[in-house]
PDB file of C-alpha atoms in Angstrom:
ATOM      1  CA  UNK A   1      23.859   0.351  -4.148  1.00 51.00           C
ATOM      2  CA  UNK A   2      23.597  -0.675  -0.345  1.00 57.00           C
ATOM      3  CA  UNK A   3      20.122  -1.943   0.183  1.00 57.00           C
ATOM      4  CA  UNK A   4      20.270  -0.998   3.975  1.00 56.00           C
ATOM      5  CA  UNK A   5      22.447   1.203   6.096  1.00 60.00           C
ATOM      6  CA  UNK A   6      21.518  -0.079   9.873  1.00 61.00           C
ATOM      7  CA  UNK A   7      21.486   3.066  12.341  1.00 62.00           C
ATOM      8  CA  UNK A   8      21.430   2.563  16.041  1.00 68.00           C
ATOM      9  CA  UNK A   9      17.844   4.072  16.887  1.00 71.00           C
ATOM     10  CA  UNK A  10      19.703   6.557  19.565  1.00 75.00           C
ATOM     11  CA  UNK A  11      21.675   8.129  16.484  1.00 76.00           C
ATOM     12  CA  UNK A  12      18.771   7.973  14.181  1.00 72.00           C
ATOM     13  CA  UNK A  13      16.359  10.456  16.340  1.00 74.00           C
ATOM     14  CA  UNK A  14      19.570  12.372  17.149  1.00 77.00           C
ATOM     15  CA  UNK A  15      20.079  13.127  13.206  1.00 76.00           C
ATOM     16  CA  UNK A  16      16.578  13.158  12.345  1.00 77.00           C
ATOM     17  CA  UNK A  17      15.521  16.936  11.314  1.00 79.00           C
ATOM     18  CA  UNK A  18      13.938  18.921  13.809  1.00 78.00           C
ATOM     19  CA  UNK A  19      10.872  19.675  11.456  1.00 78.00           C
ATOM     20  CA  UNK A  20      10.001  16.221  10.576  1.00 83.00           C
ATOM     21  CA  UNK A  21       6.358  15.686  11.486  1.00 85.00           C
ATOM     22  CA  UNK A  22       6.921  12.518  14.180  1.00 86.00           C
ATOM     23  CA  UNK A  23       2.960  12.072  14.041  1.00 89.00           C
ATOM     24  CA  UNK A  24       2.779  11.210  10.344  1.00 90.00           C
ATOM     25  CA  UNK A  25       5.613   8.600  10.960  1.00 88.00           C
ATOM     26  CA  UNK A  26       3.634   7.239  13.642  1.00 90.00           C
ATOM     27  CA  UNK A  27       0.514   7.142  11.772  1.00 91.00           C
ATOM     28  CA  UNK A  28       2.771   5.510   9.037  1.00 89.00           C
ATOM     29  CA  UNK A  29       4.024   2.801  11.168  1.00 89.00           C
ATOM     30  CA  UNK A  30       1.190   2.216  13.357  1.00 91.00           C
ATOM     31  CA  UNK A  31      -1.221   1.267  10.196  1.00 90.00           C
ATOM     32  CA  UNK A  32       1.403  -1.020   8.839  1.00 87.00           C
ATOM     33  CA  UNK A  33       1.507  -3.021  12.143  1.00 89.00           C
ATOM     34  CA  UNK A  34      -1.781  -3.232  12.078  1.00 88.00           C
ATOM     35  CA  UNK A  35      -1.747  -4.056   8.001  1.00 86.00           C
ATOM     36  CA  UNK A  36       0.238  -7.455   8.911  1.00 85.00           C
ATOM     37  CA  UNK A  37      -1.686  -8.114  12.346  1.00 86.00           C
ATOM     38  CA  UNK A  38      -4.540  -8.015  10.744  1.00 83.00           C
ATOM     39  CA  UNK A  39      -3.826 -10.508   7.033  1.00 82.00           C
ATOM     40  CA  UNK A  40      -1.712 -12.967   9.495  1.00 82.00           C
ATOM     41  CA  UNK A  41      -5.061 -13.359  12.105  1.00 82.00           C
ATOM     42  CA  UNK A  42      -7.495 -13.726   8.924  1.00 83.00           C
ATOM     43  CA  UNK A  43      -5.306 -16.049   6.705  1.00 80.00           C
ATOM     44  CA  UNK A  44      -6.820 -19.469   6.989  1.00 81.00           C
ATOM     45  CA  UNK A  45      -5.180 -22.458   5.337  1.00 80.00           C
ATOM     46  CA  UNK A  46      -7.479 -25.714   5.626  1.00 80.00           C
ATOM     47  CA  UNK A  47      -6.152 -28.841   3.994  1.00 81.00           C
ATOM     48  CA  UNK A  48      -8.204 -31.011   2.061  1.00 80.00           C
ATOM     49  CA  UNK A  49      -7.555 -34.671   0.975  1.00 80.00           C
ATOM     50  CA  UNK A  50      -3.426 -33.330   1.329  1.00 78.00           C
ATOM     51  CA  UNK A  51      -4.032 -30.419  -0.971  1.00 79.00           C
ATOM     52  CA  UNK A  52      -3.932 -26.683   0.801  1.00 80.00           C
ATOM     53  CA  UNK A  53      -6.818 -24.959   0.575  1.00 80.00           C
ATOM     54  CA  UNK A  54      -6.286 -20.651   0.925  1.00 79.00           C
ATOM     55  CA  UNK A  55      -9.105 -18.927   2.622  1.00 81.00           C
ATOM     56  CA  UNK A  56      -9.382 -15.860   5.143  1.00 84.00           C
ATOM     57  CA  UNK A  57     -11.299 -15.587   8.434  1.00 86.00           C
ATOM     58  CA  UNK A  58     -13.795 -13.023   6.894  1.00 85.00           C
ATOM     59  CA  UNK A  59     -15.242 -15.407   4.762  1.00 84.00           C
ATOM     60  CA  UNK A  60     -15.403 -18.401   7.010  1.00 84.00           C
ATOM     61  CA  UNK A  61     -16.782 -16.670   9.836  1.00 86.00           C
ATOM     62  CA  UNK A  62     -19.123 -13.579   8.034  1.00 87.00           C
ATOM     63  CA  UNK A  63     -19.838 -12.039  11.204  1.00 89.00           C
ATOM     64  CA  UNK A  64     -15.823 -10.911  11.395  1.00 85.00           C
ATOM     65  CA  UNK A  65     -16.887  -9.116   8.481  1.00 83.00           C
ATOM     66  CA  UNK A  66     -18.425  -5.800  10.527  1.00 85.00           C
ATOM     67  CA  UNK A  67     -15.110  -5.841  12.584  1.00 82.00           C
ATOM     68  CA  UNK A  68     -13.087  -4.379   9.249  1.00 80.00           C
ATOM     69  CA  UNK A  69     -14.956  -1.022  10.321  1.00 79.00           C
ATOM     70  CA  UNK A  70     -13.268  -0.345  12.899  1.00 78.00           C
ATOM     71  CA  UNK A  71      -9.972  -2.233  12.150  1.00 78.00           C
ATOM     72  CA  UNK A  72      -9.985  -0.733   8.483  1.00 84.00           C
ATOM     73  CA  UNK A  73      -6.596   0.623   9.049  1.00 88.00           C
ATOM     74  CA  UNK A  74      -5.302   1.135   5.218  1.00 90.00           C
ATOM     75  CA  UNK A  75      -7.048   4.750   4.819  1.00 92.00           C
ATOM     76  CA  UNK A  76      -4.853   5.866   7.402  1.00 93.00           C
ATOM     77  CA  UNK A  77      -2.016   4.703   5.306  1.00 92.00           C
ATOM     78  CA  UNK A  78      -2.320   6.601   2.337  1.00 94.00           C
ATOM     79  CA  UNK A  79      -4.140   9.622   4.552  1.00 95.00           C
ATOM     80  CA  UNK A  80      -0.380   9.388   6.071  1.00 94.00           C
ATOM     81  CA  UNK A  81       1.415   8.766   3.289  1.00 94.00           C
ATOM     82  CA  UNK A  82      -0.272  11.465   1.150  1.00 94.00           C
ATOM     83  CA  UNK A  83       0.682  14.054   4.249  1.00 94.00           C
ATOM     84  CA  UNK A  84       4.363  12.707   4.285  1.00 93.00           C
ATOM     85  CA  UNK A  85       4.531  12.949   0.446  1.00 94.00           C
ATOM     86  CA  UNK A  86       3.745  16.728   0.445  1.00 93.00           C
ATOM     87  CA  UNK A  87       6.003  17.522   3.168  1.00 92.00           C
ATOM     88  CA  UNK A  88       8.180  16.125   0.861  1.00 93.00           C
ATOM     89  CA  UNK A  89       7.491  17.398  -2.193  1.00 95.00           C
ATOM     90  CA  UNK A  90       7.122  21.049  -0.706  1.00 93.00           C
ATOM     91  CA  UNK A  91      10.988  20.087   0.873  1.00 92.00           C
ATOM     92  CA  UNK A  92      12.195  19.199  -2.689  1.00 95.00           C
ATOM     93  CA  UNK A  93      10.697  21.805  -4.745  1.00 94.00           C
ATOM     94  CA  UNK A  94      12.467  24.825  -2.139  1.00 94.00           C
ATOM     95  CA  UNK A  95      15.160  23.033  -3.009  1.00 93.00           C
ATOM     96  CA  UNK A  96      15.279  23.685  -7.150  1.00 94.00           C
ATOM     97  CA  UNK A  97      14.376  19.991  -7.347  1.00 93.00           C
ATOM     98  CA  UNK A  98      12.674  17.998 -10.705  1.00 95.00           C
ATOM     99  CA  UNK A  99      10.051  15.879 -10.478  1.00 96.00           C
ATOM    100  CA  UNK A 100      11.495  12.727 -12.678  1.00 96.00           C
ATOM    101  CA  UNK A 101      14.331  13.544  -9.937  1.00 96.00           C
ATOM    102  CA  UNK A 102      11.372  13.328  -6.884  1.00 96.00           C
ATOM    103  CA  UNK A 103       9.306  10.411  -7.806  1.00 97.00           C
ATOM    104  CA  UNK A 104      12.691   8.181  -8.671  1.00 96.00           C
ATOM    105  CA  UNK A 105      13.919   8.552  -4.864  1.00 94.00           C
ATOM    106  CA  UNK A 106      10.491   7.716  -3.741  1.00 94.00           C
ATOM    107  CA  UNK A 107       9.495   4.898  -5.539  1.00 95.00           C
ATOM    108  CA  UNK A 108      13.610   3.714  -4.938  1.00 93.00           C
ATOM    109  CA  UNK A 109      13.194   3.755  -0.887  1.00 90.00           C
ATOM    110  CA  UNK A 110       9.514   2.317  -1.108  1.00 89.00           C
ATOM    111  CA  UNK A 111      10.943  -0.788  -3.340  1.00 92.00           C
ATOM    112  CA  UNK A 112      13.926  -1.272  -1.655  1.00 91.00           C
ATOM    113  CA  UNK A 113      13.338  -3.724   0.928  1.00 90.00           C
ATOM    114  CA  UNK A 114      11.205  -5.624  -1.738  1.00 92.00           C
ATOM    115  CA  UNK A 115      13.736  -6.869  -3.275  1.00 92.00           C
ATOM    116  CA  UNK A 116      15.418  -7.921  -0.457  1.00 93.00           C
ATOM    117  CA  UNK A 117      11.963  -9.805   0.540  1.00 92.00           C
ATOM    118  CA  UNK A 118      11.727 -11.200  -3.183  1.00 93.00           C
ATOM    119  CA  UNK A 119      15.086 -12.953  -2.918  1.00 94.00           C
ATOM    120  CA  UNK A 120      14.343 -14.598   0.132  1.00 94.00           C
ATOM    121  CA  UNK A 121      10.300 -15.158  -0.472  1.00 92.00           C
ATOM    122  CA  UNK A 122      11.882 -16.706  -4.187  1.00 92.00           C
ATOM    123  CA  UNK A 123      14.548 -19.042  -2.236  1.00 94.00           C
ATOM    124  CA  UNK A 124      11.754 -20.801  -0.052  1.00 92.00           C
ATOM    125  CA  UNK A 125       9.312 -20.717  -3.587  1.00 91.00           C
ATOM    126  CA  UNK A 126      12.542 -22.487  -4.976  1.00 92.00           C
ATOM    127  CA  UNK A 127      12.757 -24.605  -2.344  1.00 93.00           C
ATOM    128  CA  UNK A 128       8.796 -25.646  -1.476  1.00 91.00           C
ATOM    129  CA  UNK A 129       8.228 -26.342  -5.356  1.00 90.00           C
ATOM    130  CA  UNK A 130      11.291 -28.672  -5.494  1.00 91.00           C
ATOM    131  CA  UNK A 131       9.921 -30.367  -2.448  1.00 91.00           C
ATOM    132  CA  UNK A 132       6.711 -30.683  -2.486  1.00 87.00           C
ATOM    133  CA  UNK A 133       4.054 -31.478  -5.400  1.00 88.00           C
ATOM    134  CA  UNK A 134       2.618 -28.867  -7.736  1.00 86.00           C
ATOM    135  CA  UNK A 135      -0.833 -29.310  -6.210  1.00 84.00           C
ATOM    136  CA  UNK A 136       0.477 -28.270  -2.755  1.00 83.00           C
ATOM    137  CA  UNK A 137       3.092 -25.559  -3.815  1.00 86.00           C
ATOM    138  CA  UNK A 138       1.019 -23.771  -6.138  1.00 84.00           C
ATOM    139  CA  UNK A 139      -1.653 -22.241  -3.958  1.00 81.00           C
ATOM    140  CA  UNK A 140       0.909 -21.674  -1.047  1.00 80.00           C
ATOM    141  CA  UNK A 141       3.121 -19.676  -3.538  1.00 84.00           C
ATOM    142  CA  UNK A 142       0.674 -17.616  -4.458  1.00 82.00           C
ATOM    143  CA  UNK A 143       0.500 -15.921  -1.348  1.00 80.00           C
ATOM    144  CA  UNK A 144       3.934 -15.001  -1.127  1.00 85.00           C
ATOM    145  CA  UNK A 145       3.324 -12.092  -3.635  1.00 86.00           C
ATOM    146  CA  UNK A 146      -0.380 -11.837  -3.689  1.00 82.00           C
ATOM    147  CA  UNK A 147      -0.572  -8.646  -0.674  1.00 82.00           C
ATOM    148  CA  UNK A 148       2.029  -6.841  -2.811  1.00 88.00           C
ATOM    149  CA  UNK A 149      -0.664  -5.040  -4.551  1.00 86.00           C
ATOM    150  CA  UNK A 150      -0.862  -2.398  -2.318  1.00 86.00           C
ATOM    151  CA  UNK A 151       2.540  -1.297  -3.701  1.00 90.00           C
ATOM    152  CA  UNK A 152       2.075  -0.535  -7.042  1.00 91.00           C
ATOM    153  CA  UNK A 153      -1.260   1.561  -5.359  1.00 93.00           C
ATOM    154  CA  UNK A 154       0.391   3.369  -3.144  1.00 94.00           C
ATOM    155  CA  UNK A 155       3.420   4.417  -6.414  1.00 95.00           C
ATOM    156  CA  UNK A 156       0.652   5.697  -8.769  1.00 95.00           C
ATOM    157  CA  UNK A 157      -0.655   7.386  -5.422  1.00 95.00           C
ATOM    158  CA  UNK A 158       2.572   9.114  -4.580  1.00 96.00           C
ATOM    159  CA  UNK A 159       3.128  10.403  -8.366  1.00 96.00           C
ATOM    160  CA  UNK A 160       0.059  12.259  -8.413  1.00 95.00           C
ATOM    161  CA  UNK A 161       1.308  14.005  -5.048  1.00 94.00           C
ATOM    162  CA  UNK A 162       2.094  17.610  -7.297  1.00 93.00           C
ATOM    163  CA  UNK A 163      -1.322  17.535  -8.990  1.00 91.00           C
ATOM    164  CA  UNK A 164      -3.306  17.184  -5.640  1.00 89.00           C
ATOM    165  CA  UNK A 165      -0.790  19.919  -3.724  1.00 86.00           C
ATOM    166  CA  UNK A 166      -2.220  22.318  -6.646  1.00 82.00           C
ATOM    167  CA  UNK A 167      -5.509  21.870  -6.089  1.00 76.00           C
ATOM    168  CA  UNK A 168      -5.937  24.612  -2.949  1.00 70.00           C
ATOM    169  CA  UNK A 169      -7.852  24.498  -0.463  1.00 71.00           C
ATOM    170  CA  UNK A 170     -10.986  26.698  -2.012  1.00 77.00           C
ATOM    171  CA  UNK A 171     -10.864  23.166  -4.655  1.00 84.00           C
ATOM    172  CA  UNK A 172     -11.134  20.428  -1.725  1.00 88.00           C
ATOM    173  CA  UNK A 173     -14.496  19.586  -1.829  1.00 89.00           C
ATOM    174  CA  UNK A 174     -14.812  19.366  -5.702  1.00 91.00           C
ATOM    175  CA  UNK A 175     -11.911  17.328  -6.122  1.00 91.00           C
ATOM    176  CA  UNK A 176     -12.363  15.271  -3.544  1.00 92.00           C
ATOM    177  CA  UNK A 177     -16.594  15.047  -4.840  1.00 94.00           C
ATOM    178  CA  UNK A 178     -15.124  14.304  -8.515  1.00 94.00           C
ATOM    179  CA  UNK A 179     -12.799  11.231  -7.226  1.00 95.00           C
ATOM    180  CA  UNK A 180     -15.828   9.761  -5.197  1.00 95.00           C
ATOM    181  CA  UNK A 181     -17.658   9.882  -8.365  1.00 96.00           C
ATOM    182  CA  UNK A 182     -14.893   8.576 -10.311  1.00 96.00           C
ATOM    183  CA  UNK A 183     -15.001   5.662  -8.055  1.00 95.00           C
ATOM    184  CA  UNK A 184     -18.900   5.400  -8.407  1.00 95.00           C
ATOM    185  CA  UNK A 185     -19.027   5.603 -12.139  1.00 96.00           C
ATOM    186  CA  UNK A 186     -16.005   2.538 -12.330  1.00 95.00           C
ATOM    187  CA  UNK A 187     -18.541   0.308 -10.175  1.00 93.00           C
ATOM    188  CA  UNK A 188     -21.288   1.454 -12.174  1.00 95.00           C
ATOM    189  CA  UNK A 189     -19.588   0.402 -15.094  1.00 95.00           C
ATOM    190  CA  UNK A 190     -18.343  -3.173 -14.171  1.00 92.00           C
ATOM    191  CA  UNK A 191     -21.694  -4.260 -11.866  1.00 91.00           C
ATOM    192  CA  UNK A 192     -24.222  -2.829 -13.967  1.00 92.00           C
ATOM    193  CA  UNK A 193     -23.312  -1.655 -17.834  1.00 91.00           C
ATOM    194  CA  UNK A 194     -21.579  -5.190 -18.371  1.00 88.00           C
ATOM    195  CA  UNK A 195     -17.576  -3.716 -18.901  1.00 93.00           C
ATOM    196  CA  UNK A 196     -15.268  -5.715 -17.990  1.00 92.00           C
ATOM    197  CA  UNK A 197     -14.672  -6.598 -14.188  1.00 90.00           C
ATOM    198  CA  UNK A 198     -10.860  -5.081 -14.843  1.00 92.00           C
ATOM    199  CA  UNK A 199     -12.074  -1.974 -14.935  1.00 93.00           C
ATOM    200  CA  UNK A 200     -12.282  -1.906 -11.249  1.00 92.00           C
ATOM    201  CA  UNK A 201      -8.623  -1.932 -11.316  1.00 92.00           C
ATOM    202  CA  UNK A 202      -8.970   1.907 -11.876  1.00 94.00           C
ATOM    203  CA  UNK A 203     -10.416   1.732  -8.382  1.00 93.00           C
ATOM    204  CA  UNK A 204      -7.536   1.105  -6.563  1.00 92.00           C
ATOM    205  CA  UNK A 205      -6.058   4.495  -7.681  1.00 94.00           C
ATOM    206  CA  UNK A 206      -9.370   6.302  -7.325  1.00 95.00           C
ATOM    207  CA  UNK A 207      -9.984   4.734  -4.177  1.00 94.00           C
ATOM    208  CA  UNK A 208      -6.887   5.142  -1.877  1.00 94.00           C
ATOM    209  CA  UNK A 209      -5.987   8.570  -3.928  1.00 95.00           C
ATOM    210  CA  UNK A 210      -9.097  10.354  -1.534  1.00 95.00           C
ATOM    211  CA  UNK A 211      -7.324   9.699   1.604  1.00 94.00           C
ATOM    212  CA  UNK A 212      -4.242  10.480   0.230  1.00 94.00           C
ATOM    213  CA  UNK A 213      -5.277  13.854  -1.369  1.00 94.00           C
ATOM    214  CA  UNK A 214      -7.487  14.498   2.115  1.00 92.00           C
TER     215      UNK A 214
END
């Protein structure tokens, strides 16, 4: 399986459908610009007696803190994704499609270049460890896979895609009232009836799935 095939950009918009929504692809890659602006200015790495200390701007400097309201960029994301995943859905379901058949090519073009990153972020982990001390590998490692969480998100996201396109329009408002208080009644939960904090896991499906479905 070829992990890229490298189109001149010309030839691309030439064979590029007519009815692909341009917008949404914008949207898409706009945000994700944005997405790795935005971790690279607020990573912070102080060192302390030798030993690498990880921190972000946002905690360092609490007044950054109101700026994520206007540079909160993710909802876009999924609000873009969850548009390009019906488009696609509706596409594949014309078509006589499945969807095991659906969700497999999805989830295979999302993961695709992250195994090409994994390779080459596991080479330099190979690499730094042998090099340097434990104490100053260790917390430098764990960045190189700590901002894939958004992936697994965005998957359990996208697979929900069919359930959300059947819920019409006359339904918008209650399911979109019944995830907010699925998201309310996970806080309540964890901050205030003692479960356990991983509960709040659930969140990050509840969460991003009200853009998406929006």
């Amino acid at each position: 399986m070829r992990l890229f095939a490298p189109v001149p950009s010309a030839r691309a918009a030439e064979e590029t459908p007519a009815d692909r929504d341009r917008v949404v692809d914008a949207a898409r890659a706009f945000s994700l610009v944005i997405v790795v602006a935005g971790h690279a200015f607020m990573a912070v790495v102080a060192w302390k007696n030798g030993v690498p200390k990880i921190g972000n701007l946002l905690a360092a400097f609490p007044w950054t803190q109101a700026l994520t309201w206007v540079f909160q960029i993710m909802p876009l994301f999924y609000f873009a994704g969850g548009a390009a995943n019906t488009i696609s859905w509706d596409k594949h379901v014309v078509r006589g499609g499945t969807y095991p058949n659906w969700i497999w090519n999805r989830t295979q073009r999302l993961l695709r270049p992250l195994w090409v990153y994994l390779i080459i972020a596991g080479c330099i982990a190979a690499l730094v460890t042998a090099l340097a001390p434990t104490r100053i590998a260790a917390p430098l490692m764990f960045l190189t896979t700590q901002l894939l969480w958004f992936l697994g998100s965005y998957i359990l996201v996208t697979a929900l895609t069919p359930i959300f396109h059947s819920a019409t329009s006359d339904k918008g408002a209650l399911v979109t009232f019944a995830l907010l208080l699925g998201c309310g009644l996970v806080d309540a939960l964890r901050l205030f009836a003692g479960w356990p904090a991983a509960i709040g896991l659930v969140n990050f499906i509840l969460v991003w799935s009200i853009p998406a479905y929006l």
